[in-house]
Amino acid sequence: MSGQDGPDGEHRLVGLLQRTALGELDAFEAVYRELAGPVFGLVRRVMLDRAQAEEVTQEVFTELWRLSARFDPVRGGVRAWVLTLAHRRAVDRVRSEQSATARMEVAGRMVPESSPTDDVAEQVEHRLEREKVRRCLRRLTDMQRETVRLTYYTGYTQREAAELLGVPLTTVKGRLRDGLIRLRDCLGVMV
């Protein structure tokens, strides 16, 4: 466990982040030492390429330096906030890479003049389902959404998610349960 665990550690991180917002490099270095491992671990789990994971981790801390004044301790902990920044940045990078790969594939081959109707209908159905899930995910609270993403999209266990978010396991279980109930209701899934 790191020195950040518990209320005292969180209070210390909040103070360091506030000093970082004032441009204090030593405070930023302390935040970096505390959170670089968890940030890289999260980014590495989202991305396959280690070099890109290192780049994204660097981008996260550059963003942290610029955005440190925007941190609001009322909305959550420093660790959760930074890991949320990291997760979003990593997912954005993966999506960007997938888009670039798809564009290259399309540019490298001739697109058939017509697609079978079944394929088109299936693609439209999948796209509509994905959009509905995204819309329902946006209706969750930030903490519910991050807990669902960590446990379902990045493969963390509930215990690992609790450690990453710096909250008790029971809190993660509650957020996950409430988030899944809200998703089920939004998606209209029959149980």
PDB file of C-alpha atoms in Angstrom:
ATOM      1  CA  MET A   1       0.000   0.000   0.000  1.00  0.00           C
ATOM      2  CA  SER A   2       1.207   3.520  -0.666  1.00  0.00           C
ATOM      3  CA  GLY A   3       1.575   6.420   1.704  1.00  0.00           C
ATOM      4  CA  GLN A   4      -1.579   7.947   0.228  1.00  0.00           C
ATOM      5  CA  ASP A   5      -3.981   5.410   1.730  1.00  0.00           C
ATOM      6  CA  GLY A   6      -6.483   6.664   4.264  1.00  0.00           C
ATOM      7  CA  PRO A   7      -7.802  10.142   5.100  1.00  0.00           C
ATOM      8  CA  ASP A   8      -4.382  11.513   6.130  1.00  0.00           C
ATOM      9  CA  GLY A   9      -2.821  10.410   2.861  1.00  0.00           C
ATOM     10  CA  GLU A  10      -5.691  11.892   0.868  1.00  0.00           C
ATOM     11  CA  HIS A  11      -5.440  15.140   2.822  1.00  0.00           C
ATOM     12  CA  ARG A  12      -1.695  15.211   2.070  1.00  0.00           C
ATOM     13  CA  LEU A  13      -2.370  14.642  -1.659  1.00  0.00           C
ATOM     14  CA  VAL A  14      -4.958  17.434  -1.704  1.00  0.00           C
ATOM     15  CA  GLY A  15      -2.392  19.781  -0.159  1.00  0.00           C
ATOM     16  CA  LEU A  16       0.241  18.714  -2.669  1.00  0.00           C
ATOM     17  CA  LEU A  17      -2.164  19.253  -5.561  1.00  0.00           C
ATOM     18  CA  GLN A  18      -3.087  22.705  -4.259  1.00  0.00           C
ATOM     19  CA  ARG A  19       0.614  23.587  -4.077  1.00  0.00           C
ATOM     20  CA  THR A  20       1.058  22.170  -7.583  1.00  0.00           C
ATOM     21  CA  ALA A  21      -1.676  24.541  -8.762  1.00  0.00           C
ATOM     22  CA  LEU A  22       0.497  27.372  -7.439  1.00  0.00           C
ATOM     23  CA  GLY A  23       3.377  26.148  -9.590  1.00  0.00           C
ATOM     24  CA  GLU A  24       5.420  24.395  -6.895  1.00  0.00           C
ATOM     25  CA  LEU A  25       7.520  21.820  -8.695  1.00  0.00           C
ATOM     26  CA  ASP A  26       8.470  19.891  -5.547  1.00  0.00           C
ATOM     27  CA  ALA A  27       4.777  19.349  -4.759  1.00  0.00           C
ATOM     28  CA  PHE A  28       4.167  18.121  -8.306  1.00  0.00           C
ATOM     29  CA  GLU A  29       7.122  15.738  -8.016  1.00  0.00           C
ATOM     30  CA  ALA A  30       5.651  14.323  -4.794  1.00  0.00           C
ATOM     31  CA  VAL A  31       2.284  13.783  -6.507  1.00  0.00           C
ATOM     32  CA  TYR A  32       4.101  12.137  -9.404  1.00  0.00           C
ATOM     33  CA  ARG A  33       6.034   9.785  -7.105  1.00  0.00           C
ATOM     34  CA  GLU A  34       2.805   8.843  -5.353  1.00  0.00           C
ATOM     35  CA  LEU A  35       0.629   8.266  -8.414  1.00  0.00           C
ATOM     36  CA  ALA A  36       2.930   7.415 -11.340  1.00  0.00           C
ATOM     37  CA  GLY A  37       2.782   3.668 -10.615  1.00  0.00           C
ATOM     38  CA  PRO A  38      -1.013   3.421 -10.367  1.00  0.00           C
ATOM     39  CA  VAL A  39      -1.478   5.692 -13.407  1.00  0.00           C
ATOM     40  CA  PHE A  40       0.927   3.685 -15.556  1.00  0.00           C
ATOM     41  CA  GLY A  41      -0.665   0.423 -14.353  1.00  0.00           C
ATOM     42  CA  LEU A  42      -4.128   1.616 -15.346  1.00  0.00           C
ATOM     43  CA  VAL A  43      -2.995   2.983 -18.706  1.00  0.00           C
ATOM     44  CA  ARG A  44      -1.005  -0.189 -19.428  1.00  0.00           C
ATOM     45  CA  ARG A  45      -4.094  -2.326 -18.810  1.00  0.00           C
ATOM     46  CA  VAL A  46      -6.067  -0.274 -21.330  1.00  0.00           C
ATOM     47  CA  MET A  47      -3.322  -0.142 -23.964  1.00  0.00           C
ATOM     48  CA  LEU A  48      -1.396  -3.019 -25.507  1.00  0.00           C
ATOM     49  CA  ASP A  49       1.724  -1.094 -26.464  1.00  0.00           C
ATOM     50  CA  ARG A  50       4.067  -0.299 -23.560  1.00  0.00           C
ATOM     51  CA  ALA A  51       5.709   2.660 -25.332  1.00  0.00           C
ATOM     52  CA  GLN A  52       2.330   4.257 -25.988  1.00  0.00           C
ATOM     53  CA  ALA A  53       1.300   3.579 -22.390  1.00  0.00           C
ATOM     54  CA  GLU A  54       4.410   5.450 -21.264  1.00  0.00           C
ATOM     55  CA  GLU A  55       3.530   8.358 -23.580  1.00  0.00           C
ATOM     56  CA  VAL A  56      -0.031   8.493 -22.295  1.00  0.00           C
ATOM     57  CA  THR A  57       1.194   8.406 -18.685  1.00  0.00           C
ATOM     58  CA  GLN A  58       3.429  11.376 -19.459  1.00  0.00           C
ATOM     59  CA  GLU A  59       0.491  13.191 -21.080  1.00  0.00           C
ATOM     60  CA  VAL A  60      -1.639  12.533 -17.989  1.00  0.00           C
ATOM     61  CA  PHE A  61       0.913  14.169 -15.721  1.00  0.00           C
ATOM     62  CA  THR A  62       1.334  17.083 -18.121  1.00  0.00           C
ATOM     63  CA  GLU A  63      -2.436  17.504 -18.026  1.00  0.00           C
ATOM     64  CA  LEU A  64      -2.383  17.179 -14.233  1.00  0.00           C
ATOM     65  CA  TRP A  65       0.166  19.996 -14.027  1.00  0.00           C
ATOM     66  CA  ARG A  66      -2.057  22.239 -16.172  1.00  0.00           C
ATOM     67  CA  LEU A  67      -5.389  21.278 -14.581  1.00  0.00           C
ATOM     68  CA  SER A  68      -4.381  20.942 -10.934  1.00  0.00           C
ATOM     69  CA  ALA A  69      -6.192  24.173 -10.024  1.00  0.00           C
ATOM     70  CA  ARG A  70      -9.468  22.662 -11.277  1.00  0.00           C
ATOM     71  CA  PHE A  71      -9.400  19.801  -8.762  1.00  0.00           C
ATOM     72  CA  ASP A  72     -12.349  19.982  -6.362  1.00  0.00           C
ATOM     73  CA  PRO A  73     -11.961  17.800  -3.251  1.00  0.00           C
ATOM     74  CA  VAL A  74     -15.722  17.964  -2.687  1.00  0.00           C
ATOM     75  CA  ARG A  75     -16.284  15.901  -5.857  1.00  0.00           C
ATOM     76  CA  GLY A  76     -13.888  13.082  -4.920  1.00  0.00           C
ATOM     77  CA  GLY A  77     -10.355  12.099  -4.048  1.00  0.00           C
ATOM     78  CA  VAL A  78      -7.154  13.097  -5.798  1.00  0.00           C
ATOM     79  CA  ARG A  79      -6.297   9.490  -6.654  1.00  0.00           C
ATOM     80  CA  ALA A  80      -9.717   8.859  -8.230  1.00  0.00           C
ATOM     81  CA  TRP A  81      -9.541  12.143 -10.147  1.00  0.00           C
ATOM     82  CA  VAL A  82      -6.074  11.432 -11.542  1.00  0.00           C
ATOM     83  CA  LEU A  83      -6.979   7.841 -12.429  1.00  0.00           C
ATOM     84  CA  THR A  84     -10.101   9.103 -14.188  1.00  0.00           C
ATOM     85  CA  LEU A  85      -7.930  11.500 -16.220  1.00  0.00           C
ATOM     86  CA  ALA A  86      -5.607   8.596 -17.026  1.00  0.00           C
ATOM     87  CA  HIS A  87      -8.398   6.248 -18.037  1.00  0.00           C
ATOM     88  CA  ARG A  88     -10.023   8.814 -20.299  1.00  0.00           C
ATOM     89  CA  ARG A  89      -6.704   9.695 -21.928  1.00  0.00           C
ATOM     90  CA  ALA A  90      -5.861   6.008 -22.508  1.00  0.00           C
ATOM     91  CA  VAL A  91      -9.293   5.240 -23.962  1.00  0.00           C
ATOM     92  CA  ASP A  92      -9.039   8.299 -26.214  1.00  0.00           C
ATOM     93  CA  ARG A  93      -5.652   7.095 -27.470  1.00  0.00           C
ATOM     94  CA  VAL A  94      -6.977   3.587 -28.154  1.00  0.00           C
ATOM     95  CA  ARG A  95      -9.960   5.007 -30.039  1.00  0.00           C
ATOM     96  CA  SER A  96      -7.700   7.300 -32.024  1.00  0.00           C
ATOM     97  CA  GLU A  97      -5.418   4.400 -32.958  1.00  0.00           C
ATOM     98  CA  GLN A  98      -8.397   2.250 -33.950  1.00  0.00           C
ATOM     99  CA  SER A  99      -9.752   5.070 -36.102  1.00  0.00           C
ATOM    100  CA  ALA A 100      -6.415   5.571 -37.817  1.00  0.00           C
ATOM    101  CA  THR A 101      -6.088   1.829 -38.437  1.00  0.00           C
ATOM    102  CA  ALA A 102      -9.612   1.659 -39.861  1.00  0.00           C
ATOM    103  CA  ARG A 103      -8.927   4.624 -42.162  1.00  0.00           C
ATOM    104  CA  MET A 104      -5.733   2.983 -43.398  1.00  0.00           C
ATOM    105  CA  GLU A 105      -7.537  -0.291 -44.049  1.00  0.00           C
ATOM    106  CA  VAL A 106     -10.283   1.461 -46.001  1.00  0.00           C
ATOM    107  CA  ALA A 107      -7.747   3.467 -47.997  1.00  0.00           C
ATOM    108  CA  GLY A 108      -5.776   0.317 -48.779  1.00  0.00           C
ATOM    109  CA  ARG A 109      -8.576  -1.697 -50.304  1.00  0.00           C
ATOM    110  CA  MET A 110     -11.429  -1.173 -52.669  1.00  0.00           C
ATOM    111  CA  VAL A 111     -14.761  -0.868 -50.964  1.00  0.00           C
ATOM    112  CA  PRO A 112     -17.399  -3.099 -52.556  1.00  0.00           C
ATOM    113  CA  GLU A 113     -20.103  -1.202 -54.382  1.00  0.00           C
ATOM    114  CA  SER A 114     -22.839  -2.888 -52.407  1.00  0.00           C
ATOM    115  CA  SER A 115     -23.005  -4.712 -49.103  1.00  0.00           C
ATOM    116  CA  PRO A 116     -25.328  -7.602 -48.378  1.00  0.00           C
ATOM    117  CA  THR A 117     -28.475  -6.319 -46.690  1.00  0.00           C
ATOM    118  CA  ASP A 118     -28.005  -8.585 -43.687  1.00  0.00           C
ATOM    119  CA  ASP A 119     -24.560  -7.141 -42.972  1.00  0.00           C
ATOM    120  CA  VAL A 120     -25.835  -3.579 -43.191  1.00  0.00           C
ATOM    121  CA  ALA A 121     -28.803  -4.294 -40.930  1.00  0.00           C
ATOM    122  CA  GLU A 122     -26.553  -6.032 -38.411  1.00  0.00           C
ATOM    123  CA  GLN A 123     -24.067  -3.160 -38.431  1.00  0.00           C
ATOM    124  CA  VAL A 124     -26.832  -0.616 -37.900  1.00  0.00           C
ATOM    125  CA  GLU A 125     -28.282  -2.678 -35.051  1.00  0.00           C
ATOM    126  CA  HIS A 126     -24.888  -2.957 -33.319  1.00  0.00           C
ATOM    127  CA  ARG A 127     -24.234   0.750 -33.762  1.00  0.00           C
ATOM    128  CA  LEU A 128     -27.638   1.619 -32.266  1.00  0.00           C
ATOM    129  CA  GLU A 129     -27.033  -0.730 -29.328  1.00  0.00           C
ATOM    130  CA  ARG A 130     -23.594   0.792 -28.647  1.00  0.00           C
ATOM    131  CA  GLU A 131     -25.050   4.304 -28.742  1.00  0.00           C
ATOM    132  CA  LYS A 132     -27.843   3.302 -26.360  1.00  0.00           C
ATOM    133  CA  VAL A 133     -25.287   1.878 -23.902  1.00  0.00           C
ATOM    134  CA  ARG A 134     -23.185   5.064 -24.166  1.00  0.00           C
ATOM    135  CA  ARG A 135     -26.268   7.196 -23.559  1.00  0.00           C
ATOM    136  CA  CYS A 136     -27.192   5.129 -20.495  1.00  0.00           C
ATOM    137  CA  LEU A 137     -23.623   5.258 -19.163  1.00  0.00           C
ATOM    138  CA  ARG A 138     -23.752   9.064 -19.362  1.00  0.00           C
ATOM    139  CA  ARG A 139     -26.784   8.993 -17.043  1.00  0.00           C
ATOM    140  CA  LEU A 140     -24.777   7.401 -14.238  1.00  0.00           C
ATOM    141  CA  THR A 141     -22.997   9.488 -11.643  1.00  0.00           C
ATOM    142  CA  ASP A 142     -19.303  10.049 -12.367  1.00  0.00           C
ATOM    143  CA  MET A 143     -18.295   7.605  -9.636  1.00  0.00           C
ATOM    144  CA  GLN A 144     -20.768   4.910 -10.773  1.00  0.00           C
ATOM    145  CA  ARG A 145     -19.601   5.294 -14.368  1.00  0.00           C
ATOM    146  CA  GLU A 146     -15.909   5.073 -13.399  1.00  0.00           C
ATOM    147  CA  THR A 147     -16.565   2.001 -11.230  1.00  0.00           C
ATOM    148  CA  VAL A 148     -18.457   0.281 -14.063  1.00  0.00           C
ATOM    149  CA  ARG A 149     -15.699   1.157 -16.539  1.00  0.00           C
ATOM    150  CA  LEU A 150     -12.924  -0.129 -14.285  1.00  0.00           C
ATOM    151  CA  THR A 151     -14.652  -3.428 -13.522  1.00  0.00           C
ATOM    152  CA  TYR A 152     -16.331  -4.162 -16.866  1.00  0.00           C
ATOM    153  CA  TYR A 153     -14.316  -2.390 -19.538  1.00  0.00           C
ATOM    154  CA  THR A 154     -10.772  -2.620 -18.195  1.00  0.00           C
ATOM    155  CA  GLY A 155     -11.108  -5.918 -16.344  1.00  0.00           C
ATOM    156  CA  TYR A 156     -10.203  -4.847 -12.841  1.00  0.00           C
ATOM    157  CA  THR A 157     -11.662  -6.837  -9.954  1.00  0.00           C
ATOM    158  CA  GLN A 158     -13.839  -4.968  -7.503  1.00  0.00           C
ATOM    159  CA  ARG A 159     -11.005  -5.079  -4.953  1.00  0.00           C
ATOM    160  CA  GLU A 160      -8.523  -3.644  -7.498  1.00  0.00           C
ATOM    161  CA  ALA A 161     -11.020  -0.923  -8.456  1.00  0.00           C
ATOM    162  CA  ALA A 162     -11.408  -0.028  -4.772  1.00  0.00           C
ATOM    163  CA  GLU A 163      -7.633   0.324  -4.443  1.00  0.00           C
ATOM    164  CA  LEU A 164      -7.360   2.408  -7.618  1.00  0.00           C
ATOM    165  CA  LEU A 165     -10.185   4.706  -6.548  1.00  0.00           C
ATOM    166  CA  GLY A 166      -8.957   4.891  -2.956  1.00  0.00           C
ATOM    167  CA  VAL A 167     -12.311   3.840  -1.482  1.00  0.00           C
ATOM    168  CA  PRO A 168     -13.482   0.845   0.575  1.00  0.00           C
ATOM    169  CA  LEU A 169     -14.499  -2.324  -1.264  1.00  0.00           C
ATOM    170  CA  THR A 170     -18.071  -1.948   0.045  1.00  0.00           C
ATOM    171  CA  THR A 171     -18.270   1.485  -1.606  1.00  0.00           C
ATOM    172  CA  VAL A 172     -17.216   0.025  -4.964  1.00  0.00           C
ATOM    173  CA  LYS A 173     -19.748  -2.795  -4.597  1.00  0.00           C
ATOM    174  CA  GLY A 174     -22.504  -0.299  -3.783  1.00  0.00           C
ATOM    175  CA  ARG A 175     -21.627   2.000  -6.685  1.00  0.00           C
ATOM    176  CA  LEU A 176     -21.424  -0.961  -9.021  1.00  0.00           C
ATOM    177  CA  ARG A 177     -24.758  -2.389  -7.867  1.00  0.00           C
ATOM    178  CA  ASP A 178     -26.516   0.993  -8.116  1.00  0.00           C
ATOM    179  CA  GLY A 179     -24.894   1.744 -11.484  1.00  0.00           C
ATOM    180  CA  LEU A 180     -25.887  -1.634 -12.942  1.00  0.00           C
ATOM    181  CA  ILE A 181     -29.451  -1.213 -11.710  1.00  0.00           C
ATOM    182  CA  ARG A 182     -29.618   2.203 -13.384  1.00  0.00           C
ATOM    183  CA  LEU A 183     -28.129   0.762 -16.583  1.00  0.00           C
ATOM    184  CA  ARG A 184     -30.603  -2.125 -16.553  1.00  0.00           C
ATOM    185  CA  ASP A 185     -33.526   0.282 -16.125  1.00  0.00           C
ATOM    186  CA  CYS A 186     -32.215   2.629 -18.813  1.00  0.00           C
ATOM    187  CA  LEU A 187     -31.588  -0.173 -21.289  1.00  0.00           C
ATOM    188  CA  GLY A 188     -34.932  -1.800 -20.552  1.00  0.00           C
ATOM    189  CA  VAL A 189     -33.376  -5.184 -19.835  1.00  0.00           C
ATOM    190  CA  MET A 190     -35.808  -7.750 -18.472  1.00  0.00           C
ATOM    191  CA  VAL A 191     -34.506  -9.893 -15.614  1.00  0.00           C
TER     192      VAL A 191
END
